[in-house]
Short mmCIF file of C-alpha atoms in Angstrom, two decimals:
data_model
loop_
_atom_site.label_atom_id
_atom_site.label_comp_id
_atom_site.label_asym_id
_atom_site.label_seq_id
_atom_site.Cartn_x
_atom_site.Cartn_y
_atom_site.Cartn_z
CA MET A 463 33.18 -0.62 -93.30
CA LEU A 464 36.31 -0.67 -91.11
CA CYS A 465 37.37 2.70 -92.39
CA PHE A 466 33.93 4.17 -91.73
CA VAL A 467 34.08 3.05 -88.07
CA PHE A 468 37.71 3.52 -87.09
CA ALA A 469 38.64 6.61 -89.08
CA VAL A 470 35.70 8.92 -88.43
CA ASN A 471 37.84 11.98 -87.63
CA TYR A 472 40.77 11.08 -89.87
CA PHE A 473 40.98 12.64 -93.33
CA PRO A 474 44.23 11.59 -95.03
CA PRO A 475 45.17 13.00 -98.40
CA ASN A 476 45.04 9.64 -100.12
CA PRO A 477 42.38 10.01 -102.87
CA THR A 478 41.47 6.32 -102.77
CA PHE A 479 40.70 6.57 -99.04
CA LEU A 480 38.66 9.73 -99.57
CA CYS A 481 36.65 7.91 -102.21
CA ILE A 482 35.75 5.19 -99.72
CA LYS A 483 34.86 7.76 -97.02
CA LYS A 484 32.63 9.80 -99.31
CA GLY A 485 31.27 6.87 -101.28
CA SER A 486 31.44 6.05 -104.98
CA ASN A 487 28.95 5.35 -107.74
CA ASP A 488 31.53 4.02 -110.18
CA TRP A 489 30.10 0.48 -110.17
CA GLN A 490 32.10 -0.66 -113.18
CA ASN A 491 35.41 -0.02 -111.40
CA THR A 492 34.27 -1.02 -107.90
CA THR A 493 36.44 -4.16 -107.81
CA ALA A 494 39.54 -2.22 -108.79
CA ILE A 495 38.82 0.56 -106.30
CA LEU A 496 38.37 -1.92 -103.41
CA SER A 497 41.53 -3.82 -104.45
CA VAL A 498 43.59 -0.63 -104.33
CA HIS A 499 41.96 0.46 -101.06
CA GLU A 500 42.84 -2.78 -99.27
CA ARG A 501 46.57 -2.15 -99.98
CA ILE A 502 46.79 1.41 -98.66
CA THR A 503 48.33 2.14 -95.26
CA GLU A 504 45.19 3.68 -93.75
CA HIS A 505 43.07 0.61 -94.38
CA ILE A 506 45.74 -1.71 -92.95
CA ASP A 507 45.99 0.47 -89.81
CA ASN A 508 42.21 0.40 -89.35
CA TYR A 509 42.14 -3.36 -89.81
CA GLN A 510 44.79 -3.79 -87.10
CA THR A 511 42.82 -1.45 -84.82
CA TRP A 512 39.72 -3.55 -85.29
CA ARG A 513 41.54 -6.83 -84.54
CA GLU A 514 43.10 -5.29 -81.44
CA LEU A 515 39.69 -4.08 -80.21
CA GLU A 516 38.18 -7.52 -80.85
CA LEU A 517 40.94 -9.14 -78.76
CA ARG A 518 40.52 -6.62 -75.92
CA LEU A 519 36.76 -7.16 -75.87
CA LYS A 520 37.24 -10.92 -75.54
CA GLN A 521 39.75 -10.46 -72.72
CA GLY A 522 37.72 -7.74 -71.01
CA LYS A 523 40.54 -5.18 -71.13
CA THR A 524 38.72 -2.24 -72.75
CA ILE A 525 38.62 1.14 -71.05
CA ASP A 526 34.84 0.81 -70.46
CA HIS A 527 35.02 -2.76 -69.11
CA ILE A 528 34.27 -1.67 -65.56
CA GLU A 529 31.35 0.40 -66.78
CA GLN A 530 30.01 -2.58 -68.71
CA GLN A 531 30.22 -4.73 -65.60
CA SER A 532 28.33 -2.10 -63.62
CA LEU A 533 25.61 -1.95 -66.26
CA LYS A 534 25.24 -5.74 -66.27
CA GLN A 535 25.01 -5.83 -62.47
CA GLU A 536 22.34 -3.12 -62.55
CA GLU A 537 20.48 -5.06 -65.23
CA LYS A 538 20.52 -8.22 -63.09
CA TYR A 539 19.38 -6.19 -60.08
CA TRP A 540 16.28 -4.87 -61.89
CA GLN A 541 15.57 -8.29 -63.32
CA LYS A 542 15.57 -9.88 -59.85
CA PHE A 543 13.47 -7.04 -58.47
CA LEU A 544 10.82 -7.39 -61.20
CA GLU A 545 10.75 -11.17 -60.70
CA ARG A 546 9.78 -10.56 -57.08
CA LEU A 547 7.05 -8.08 -58.05
CA ILE A 548 5.60 -10.55 -60.54
CA ALA A 549 5.64 -13.37 -57.97
CA LEU A 550 4.00 -11.07 -55.42
CA SER A 551 1.29 -10.09 -57.93
CA ARG A 552 0.61 -13.76 -58.66
CA VAL A 553 0.10 -14.52 -54.96
CA LEU A 554 -2.37 -11.66 -54.51
CA ALA A 555 -4.25 -12.62 -57.67
CA VAL A 556 -4.47 -16.31 -56.77
CA GLN A 557 -5.77 -15.46 -53.29
CA ASN A 558 -8.29 -12.90 -54.69
CA LEU A 559 -6.82 -10.13 -52.54
CA ALA A 560 -7.01 -6.42 -53.29
CA PHE A 561 -3.74 -4.77 -54.32
CA ARG A 562 -4.21 -1.18 -53.19
CA GLY A 563 -5.45 0.56 -50.07
CA THR A 564 -6.42 4.16 -49.30
CA ASN A 565 -2.94 5.55 -50.03
CA GLU A 566 0.14 4.60 -52.06
CA SER A 567 3.01 5.48 -49.71
CA LEU A 568 5.49 2.98 -48.28
CA TYR A 569 5.46 2.39 -44.53
CA SER A 570 2.11 4.12 -44.05
CA PRO A 571 -1.17 2.72 -42.69
CA ASN A 572 -3.74 1.35 -45.13
CA ASN A 573 -1.39 1.38 -48.11
CA GLY A 574 -2.72 -1.94 -49.42
CA ASN A 575 -1.61 -5.54 -49.59
CA PHE A 576 0.88 -4.99 -52.43
CA LEU A 577 3.02 -2.40 -50.64
CA LYS A 578 2.68 -4.18 -47.31
CA LEU A 579 4.06 -7.38 -48.81
CA VAL A 580 6.89 -5.38 -50.40
CA GLU A 581 7.72 -4.04 -46.94
CA PHE A 582 7.54 -7.58 -45.53
CA LEU A 583 9.89 -9.00 -48.19
CA ALA A 584 12.38 -6.22 -47.50
CA LEU A 585 12.83 -7.56 -43.98
CA PHE A 586 14.35 -10.82 -45.28
CA ASP A 587 15.23 -10.34 -48.95
CA PRO A 588 18.42 -8.35 -49.78
CA VAL A 589 17.22 -7.31 -53.24
CA MET A 590 13.96 -5.81 -51.96
CA ASN A 591 15.76 -4.29 -48.98
CA GLU A 592 18.27 -2.59 -51.27
CA HIS A 593 15.47 -1.24 -53.44
CA LEU A 594 13.57 0.28 -50.53
CA ARG A 595 16.84 1.74 -49.21
CA ARG A 596 17.37 3.55 -52.51
CA ILE A 597 13.83 4.91 -52.37
CA LYS A 598 14.14 6.11 -48.77
CA ASN A 599 17.51 7.76 -49.48
CA LYS A 600 16.12 9.28 -52.70
CA GLU A 601 18.83 7.62 -54.77
CA THR A 602 16.26 6.67 -57.37
CA MET A 603 12.98 8.14 -58.52
CA VAL A 604 12.06 5.03 -60.51
CA HIS A 605 10.60 2.58 -57.96
CA TYR A 606 8.08 0.51 -60.02
CA LEU A 607 5.69 0.26 -57.07
CA GLY A 608 2.94 2.60 -58.24
CA LYS A 609 -0.58 1.72 -59.30
CA ARG A 610 0.26 1.88 -63.02
CA ILE A 611 2.95 -0.78 -62.68
CA GLN A 612 0.62 -2.90 -60.55
CA ASN A 613 -2.09 -2.68 -63.21
CA GLU A 614 0.45 -3.48 -65.93
CA LEU A 615 1.68 -6.55 -64.05
CA ILE A 616 -1.91 -7.73 -63.56
CA GLN A 617 -2.63 -7.20 -67.26
CA LEU A 618 0.53 -9.04 -68.33
CA LEU A 619 -0.25 -12.01 -66.11
CA ALA A 620 -3.87 -12.06 -67.28
CA SER A 621 -2.79 -11.95 -70.93
CA ALA A 622 -0.34 -14.81 -70.42
CA ILE A 623 -2.98 -16.96 -68.71
CA LYS A 624 -5.58 -16.10 -71.35
CA GLU A 625 -3.19 -17.06 -74.16
CA LYS A 626 -2.51 -20.40 -72.51
CA ILE A 627 -6.23 -21.10 -72.09
CA LEU A 628 -6.99 -20.18 -75.69
CA ALA A 629 -4.11 -22.36 -76.91
CA GLU A 630 -5.62 -25.36 -75.11
CA VAL A 631 -9.09 -24.58 -76.46
CA LYS A 632 -7.79 -24.32 -80.02
CA LEU A 633 -5.94 -27.60 -79.56
CA ALA A 634 -9.17 -29.24 -78.37
CA LYS A 635 -10.99 -27.57 -81.33
CA TYR A 636 -14.54 -27.99 -80.00
CA PHE A 637 -15.80 -25.97 -77.05
CA SER A 638 -18.90 -24.70 -75.23
CA ILE A 639 -19.73 -21.29 -73.80
CA ILE A 640 -21.48 -20.21 -70.62
CA LEU A 641 -22.80 -16.64 -70.48
CA ASP A 642 -24.37 -14.59 -67.72
CA CYS A 643 -25.03 -10.90 -67.15
CA THR A 644 -24.73 -8.84 -63.99
CA PRO A 645 -24.39 -5.08 -63.34
CA ASP A 646 -21.20 -3.84 -61.68
CA ILE A 647 -20.91 -1.13 -59.02
CA SER A 648 -21.14 1.58 -61.69
CA HIS A 649 -24.43 0.07 -62.97
CA ILE A 650 -22.87 -1.10 -66.24
CA GLU A 651 -24.13 -4.46 -67.46
CA GLN A 652 -21.25 -6.93 -67.66
CA LEU A 653 -21.35 -10.07 -69.78
CA THR A 654 -19.47 -12.93 -68.14
CA MET A 655 -17.86 -15.31 -70.63
CA ILE A 656 -16.77 -18.83 -69.64
CA LEU A 657 -15.26 -21.46 -71.93
CA ARG A 658 -15.71 -25.18 -71.36
CA TYR A 659 -13.82 -27.85 -73.31
CA VAL A 660 -12.40 -31.37 -73.17
CA ASP A 661 -8.67 -31.52 -72.47
CA ILE A 662 -6.90 -34.69 -73.58
CA LYS A 663 -3.31 -35.27 -72.50
CA LYS A 664 -1.14 -38.32 -72.99
CA GLU A 665 1.28 -39.11 -70.20
CA PRO A 666 4.71 -40.29 -71.40
CA GLU A 667 4.75 -43.46 -69.29
CA VAL A 668 1.03 -44.23 -69.42
CA SER A 669 -0.67 -45.90 -72.37
CA GLN A 670 -4.07 -44.31 -71.77
CA HIS A 671 -4.95 -40.68 -72.38
CA GLN A 672 -5.83 -38.42 -69.47
CA VAL A 673 -9.21 -36.84 -70.22
CA SER A 674 -10.58 -33.97 -68.15
CA ILE A 675 -13.32 -31.36 -68.50
CA LYS A 676 -11.96 -27.84 -68.04
CA GLU A 677 -13.87 -24.63 -67.49
CA PHE A 678 -12.22 -21.20 -67.51
CA PHE A 679 -13.41 -17.65 -67.03
CA LEU A 680 -12.42 -15.61 -70.08
CA GLY A 681 -13.39 -12.11 -68.97
CA PHE A 682 -16.06 -9.44 -68.58
CA VAL A 683 -17.53 -7.66 -71.60
CA PRO A 684 -19.44 -4.38 -71.04
CA LEU A 685 -22.88 -4.33 -72.69
CA LYS A 686 -24.75 -1.30 -73.96
CA GLU A 687 -27.90 -3.35 -74.56
CA THR A 688 -29.22 -6.63 -73.17
CA THR A 689 -31.27 -7.64 -76.16
CA GLY A 690 -30.74 -11.05 -77.71
CA ALA A 691 -29.54 -9.52 -80.98
CA PHE A 692 -26.92 -7.25 -79.41
CA MET A 693 -25.63 -9.96 -77.04
CA THR A 694 -25.32 -12.42 -79.93
CA GLU A 695 -23.37 -9.87 -81.94
CA THR A 696 -21.12 -9.22 -78.95
CA LEU A 697 -20.53 -12.94 -78.46
CA VAL A 698 -19.58 -13.49 -82.11
CA ASP A 699 -17.21 -10.49 -82.05
CA GLU A 700 -15.49 -11.69 -78.87
CA LEU A 701 -14.97 -15.18 -80.27
CA GLN A 702 -13.45 -13.71 -83.42
CA ASN A 703 -11.17 -11.44 -81.37
CA VAL A 704 -9.68 -14.40 -79.50
CA GLY A 705 -9.36 -16.51 -82.63
CA LEU A 706 -12.15 -19.02 -81.97
CA GLN A 707 -14.51 -20.10 -84.72
CA ILE A 708 -18.22 -20.21 -83.96
CA ASP A 709 -18.48 -23.25 -86.25
CA ASN A 710 -16.58 -25.22 -83.58
CA LEU A 711 -19.08 -24.24 -80.87
CA ARG A 712 -20.90 -27.31 -79.57
CA GLY A 713 -22.76 -26.10 -76.49
CA GLN A 714 -24.49 -23.06 -74.99
CA GLY A 715 -25.36 -22.59 -71.32
CA TYR A 716 -27.46 -19.62 -70.13
CA ASP A 717 -30.03 -18.78 -67.49
CA ASN A 718 -33.77 -18.77 -68.15
CA GLY A 719 -34.09 -15.12 -69.17
CA SER A 720 -36.12 -14.53 -72.32
CA ASN A 721 -33.26 -12.63 -73.97
CA MET A 722 -31.02 -15.68 -73.44
CA LYS A 723 -33.18 -18.77 -73.89
CA GLY A 724 -35.96 -17.27 -76.07
CA LYS A 725 -36.87 -19.70 -78.84
CA HIS A 726 -37.36 -16.92 -81.40
CA ASN A 727 -35.11 -13.95 -80.55
CA GLY A 728 -32.98 -15.31 -77.71
CA VAL A 729 -29.21 -15.68 -77.91
CA GLN A 730 -29.43 -19.47 -78.04
CA GLN A 731 -31.73 -19.45 -81.08
CA ARG A 732 -29.68 -16.85 -82.94
CA VAL A 733 -26.52 -18.88 -82.36
CA LEU A 734 -28.33 -22.04 -83.46
CA ASP A 735 -29.26 -20.29 -86.69
CA MET A 736 -25.55 -19.76 -87.34
CA ASN A 737 -24.43 -23.15 -86.05
CA PRO A 738 -27.10 -25.88 -85.63
CA ARG A 739 -24.65 -28.03 -83.65
CA ALA A 740 -24.33 -25.53 -80.80
CA PHE A 741 -26.93 -27.20 -78.58
CA PHE A 742 -28.49 -25.11 -75.81
CA VAL A 743 -28.74 -26.39 -72.24
CA PRO A 744 -30.41 -24.09 -69.67
CA CYS A 745 -28.87 -23.72 -66.22
CA SER A 746 -30.25 -26.67 -64.27
CA ALA A 747 -29.70 -25.09 -60.86
CA HIS A 748 -31.48 -21.91 -61.95
CA SER A 749 -34.35 -23.93 -63.42
CA LEU A 750 -34.69 -25.84 -60.15
CA ASN A 751 -34.79 -22.56 -58.24
CA LEU A 752 -37.53 -21.24 -60.53
CA VAL A 753 -39.57 -24.40 -59.97
CA VAL A 754 -39.45 -23.92 -56.19
CA ASN A 755 -40.31 -20.21 -56.51
CA ASP A 756 -43.29 -20.94 -58.75
CA ALA A 757 -44.43 -23.70 -56.39
CA VAL A 758 -44.43 -21.23 -53.50
CA LYS A 759 -46.29 -18.55 -55.48
CA CYS A 760 -49.12 -20.89 -56.48
CA CYS A 761 -49.85 -21.92 -52.88
CA LEU A 762 -51.36 -19.34 -50.52
CA GLN A 763 -50.35 -21.27 -47.40
CA ALA A 764 -46.73 -21.49 -48.62
CA THR A 765 -46.69 -17.76 -49.40
CA ILE A 766 -47.96 -16.96 -45.88
CA PHE A 767 -45.40 -19.33 -44.36
CA PHE A 768 -42.39 -17.75 -46.11
CA GLY A 769 -43.74 -14.30 -45.35
CA ILE A 770 -43.71 -15.15 -41.65
CA VAL A 771 -40.19 -16.59 -41.92
CA GLN A 772 -38.99 -13.40 -43.62
CA HIS A 773 -40.77 -11.29 -41.01
CA LEU A 774 -39.07 -13.27 -38.24
CA TYR A 775 -35.67 -12.75 -39.79
CA ASN A 776 -36.25 -9.01 -40.16
CA PHE A 777 -37.53 -8.75 -36.61
CA PHE A 778 -34.42 -10.33 -35.07
CA SER A 779 -31.90 -8.71 -37.39
CA ILE A 780 -33.17 -5.21 -36.61
CA SER A 781 -31.66 -5.33 -33.10
CA THR A 782 -28.27 -6.60 -31.93
CA HIS A 783 -29.73 -7.78 -28.61
CA ARG A 784 -32.49 -9.76 -30.29
CA TRP A 785 -30.00 -11.17 -32.76
CA GLN A 786 -27.77 -12.44 -29.95
CA VAL A 787 -30.76 -14.22 -28.46
CA LEU A 788 -31.46 -15.84 -31.84
CA VAL A 789 -27.86 -16.90 -32.59
CA SER A 790 -27.58 -18.49 -29.17
CA ILE A 791 -30.03 -21.06 -30.55
CA MET A 792 -29.39 -20.89 -34.34
CA LYS A 793 -25.91 -20.61 -35.86
CA ASP A 794 -24.44 -19.27 -39.10
CA LEU A 795 -26.64 -16.20 -39.53
CA THR A 796 -25.50 -12.79 -40.76
CA ILE A 797 -25.90 -9.86 -38.36
CA LYS A 798 -27.60 -6.70 -39.67
CA PRO A 799 -28.00 -4.31 -36.71
CA LEU A 800 -30.70 -1.60 -36.94
CA ARG A 801 -32.86 0.33 -34.46
CA SER A 802 -36.59 0.46 -33.70
CA SER A 803 -38.86 1.97 -31.04
CA ARG A 804 -39.65 -0.17 -27.95
CA SER A 805 -43.44 0.17 -28.12
CA SER A 806 -43.72 -0.98 -31.72
CA THR A 807 -41.31 -3.83 -30.94
CA ARG A 808 -43.63 -5.27 -28.28
CA VAL A 809 -46.62 -5.16 -30.64
CA GLU A 810 -44.62 -6.71 -33.46
CA ALA A 811 -43.25 -9.43 -31.17
CA LYS A 812 -46.75 -10.29 -29.97
CA GLU A 813 -48.02 -10.60 -33.55
CA LEU A 814 -45.12 -12.86 -34.49
CA ALA A 815 -45.56 -14.98 -31.36
CA ASP A 816 -49.22 -15.55 -32.25
CA ALA A 817 -48.30 -16.44 -35.84
CA VAL A 818 -45.63 -19.00 -34.93
CA SER A 819 -47.85 -20.60 -32.30
CA LYS A 820 -50.22 -22.00 -34.89
CA TYR A 821 -50.17 -25.63 -35.88
CA GLU A 822 -50.45 -24.68 -39.56
CA LEU A 823 -47.05 -22.99 -39.36
CA VAL A 824 -45.48 -26.10 -37.83
CA VAL A 825 -46.91 -28.24 -40.64
CA SER A 826 -45.60 -25.76 -43.25
CA LEU A 827 -42.23 -25.72 -41.51
CA VAL A 828 -41.89 -29.50 -41.64
CA THR A 829 -43.18 -29.66 -45.21
CA TRP A 830 -40.83 -27.07 -46.62
CA TYR A 831 -37.89 -28.27 -44.57
CA ASN A 832 -38.21 -31.70 -46.17
CA ILE A 833 -38.73 -30.28 -49.65
CA LEU A 834 -35.92 -27.73 -49.51
CA PHE A 835 -33.55 -30.26 -47.95
CA GLU A 836 -34.05 -32.58 -50.92
CA VAL A 837 -33.90 -29.73 -53.43
CA ASN A 838 -30.69 -28.42 -51.86
CA ILE A 839 -29.00 -31.80 -52.34
CA THR A 840 -29.93 -31.78 -56.02
CA SER A 841 -28.95 -28.14 -56.49
CA LYS A 842 -25.47 -28.75 -55.09
CA HIS A 843 -25.09 -31.86 -57.22
CA LEU A 844 -26.01 -29.94 -60.38
CA GLN A 845 -23.36 -27.31 -59.56
CA ASP A 846 -20.67 -29.88 -58.80
CA LYS A 847 -17.83 -29.63 -61.32
CA ASP A 848 -17.50 -33.44 -61.37
CA ALA A 849 -21.20 -34.03 -62.14
CA ASP A 850 -22.06 -35.58 -65.48
CA LEU A 851 -25.31 -35.86 -67.42
CA ASN A 852 -26.03 -39.39 -66.18
CA SER A 853 -25.60 -38.62 -62.46
CA ALA A 854 -27.49 -35.31 -62.79
CA THR A 855 -30.42 -37.08 -64.47
CA LYS A 856 -30.54 -39.73 -61.75
CA GLN A 857 -30.50 -37.09 -59.01
CA LEU A 858 -33.29 -35.11 -60.67
CA GLU A 859 -35.35 -38.29 -61.02
CA ALA A 860 -34.79 -39.03 -57.33
CA THR A 861 -35.96 -35.54 -56.38
CA LYS A 862 -38.97 -35.83 -58.68
CA SER A 863 -39.93 -39.19 -57.10
CA TYR A 864 -39.62 -37.70 -53.63
CA LEU A 865 -41.83 -34.73 -54.51
CA LEU A 866 -44.43 -37.04 -56.03
CA SER A 867 -44.42 -39.13 -52.86
CA CYS A 868 -45.20 -35.96 -50.90
CA ARG A 869 -48.25 -35.22 -53.06
CA CYS A 870 -50.38 -38.04 -51.72
CA ASP A 871 -52.27 -38.96 -48.55
CA ASP A 872 -49.44 -41.13 -47.23
CA GLY A 873 -46.94 -38.32 -47.73
CA PHE A 874 -49.17 -35.79 -46.01
CA GLN A 875 -49.84 -38.26 -43.21
CA LYS A 876 -46.10 -38.56 -42.57
CA VAL A 877 -45.74 -34.78 -42.50
CA LEU A 878 -48.55 -34.53 -39.95
CA VAL A 879 -46.88 -37.15 -37.74
CA ASP A 880 -43.61 -35.24 -37.76
CA ALA A 881 -45.37 -31.90 -37.30
CA THR A 882 -47.40 -33.22 -34.38
CA GLU A 883 -44.24 -34.36 -32.60
CA VAL A 884 -42.70 -30.91 -33.07
CA ALA A 885 -45.91 -29.22 -31.93
CA GLN A 886 -46.08 -31.32 -28.78
CA ASP A 887 -42.49 -30.37 -27.91
CA LEU A 888 -43.46 -26.73 -28.38
CA GLU A 889 -46.75 -27.23 -26.46
CA ILE A 890 -48.83 -26.24 -29.50
CA GLU A 891 -52.26 -27.75 -29.93
CA PRO A 892 -52.35 -29.85 -33.17
CA GLN A 893 -55.44 -28.19 -34.57
CA PHE A 894 -56.23 -26.71 -37.98
CA GLU A 895 -58.93 -24.19 -38.76
CA ASN A 896 -60.20 -26.78 -41.22
CA LYS A 897 -62.02 -29.45 -39.13
CA THR A 898 -61.37 -32.26 -41.59
CA ILE A 899 -57.63 -31.65 -41.54
CA THR A 900 -57.73 -31.33 -37.75
CA LYS A 901 -59.26 -34.79 -37.50
CA THR A 902 -56.53 -36.18 -39.74
CA ALA A 903 -53.87 -34.51 -37.63
CA LYS A 904 -55.28 -35.99 -34.41
CA GLU A 905 -55.36 -39.45 -35.99
CA ALA A 906 -51.74 -39.00 -37.05
CA SER A 907 -50.69 -38.13 -33.49
CA ILE A 908 -52.21 -41.34 -32.05
#
């Protein structure tokens, strides 16, 4: 091997050396050939050349030593530069900030958060400053600041995080899934996949294990169809792609759509057919919302009440002036300025004024304020990441007891008392169109 490397352009007349250079297939005499070759002058010279090169490399005295140092410095420079780009990408991702703007040029308006932060770092960081100097002076055409590099950094970070999540899930073995569908801006249905599992860690200095429930977003999956069969197939394929076994699935959480919770062809039933231990739990907050919606739809008075509330909101939001009048009294409302003619506005305002001046509206307002206030407490509790089955059940029972207490004469009497006080402050006569209810309201105001 020494003679192959150090005597490439040297062709001495020695036949033994030529045999080594050209190769030999005389396997029976190989030992003798190598023994003779090791004693010839050419081989000894090449061996000495190799030992001399090895010594110079260790002492850094080769002719290309300076070039090697320059290459190592350049390598360290790019390594430090990429470390800063990765750290910058992590900050933007953690803060849910957009990377790009309307253009991709340095030191130009609206060039996005990524390039603006690069410009900011260059003010204080010598590595980033040197890189931008090279770009401005056109010393380099490779800047690693374009959209492709940004997307690649995002993808690399996402892959690393996803691998870590999946490693923890596989270590826990058993897991649950939460699925939901929503169309994106291009009207493509996206399946949202979330994994939920129990993470158990043992601290070195603590005797007890640290147990925590973890929930992570795994990604979006485009859907061509939203049928239960196709979504089940997609779910199984995605679990196989990430190395998770559906036999270890212990829970399913979906909304109340028929394609998800259907007891015959829904996703939950199809998964149960494959794994009977993957118990289905519908979204409690969504179920609570459906209960309130159905309660409103089955009551004409409630439907009229919410129609008036929606009409009021539309009336004030259609004009910036009217909206300013409203927000001076009520806070935390979103402004949606539009225009309308003055004559129709006066008629519409008169109709709304007559509608809100009725005692029935005040009673509905008090009723639904109390109901929605209680429901809102329960809804937030059900969506709390620290909520467990026991606390959620107790809260639902409390809400159920409250609603039952409202569906009786004593509950209605209390609502009339509160509504009468509000009506008196607003100078509204506590009178219903129904005479019997009017009598009850007057008795409640005494």
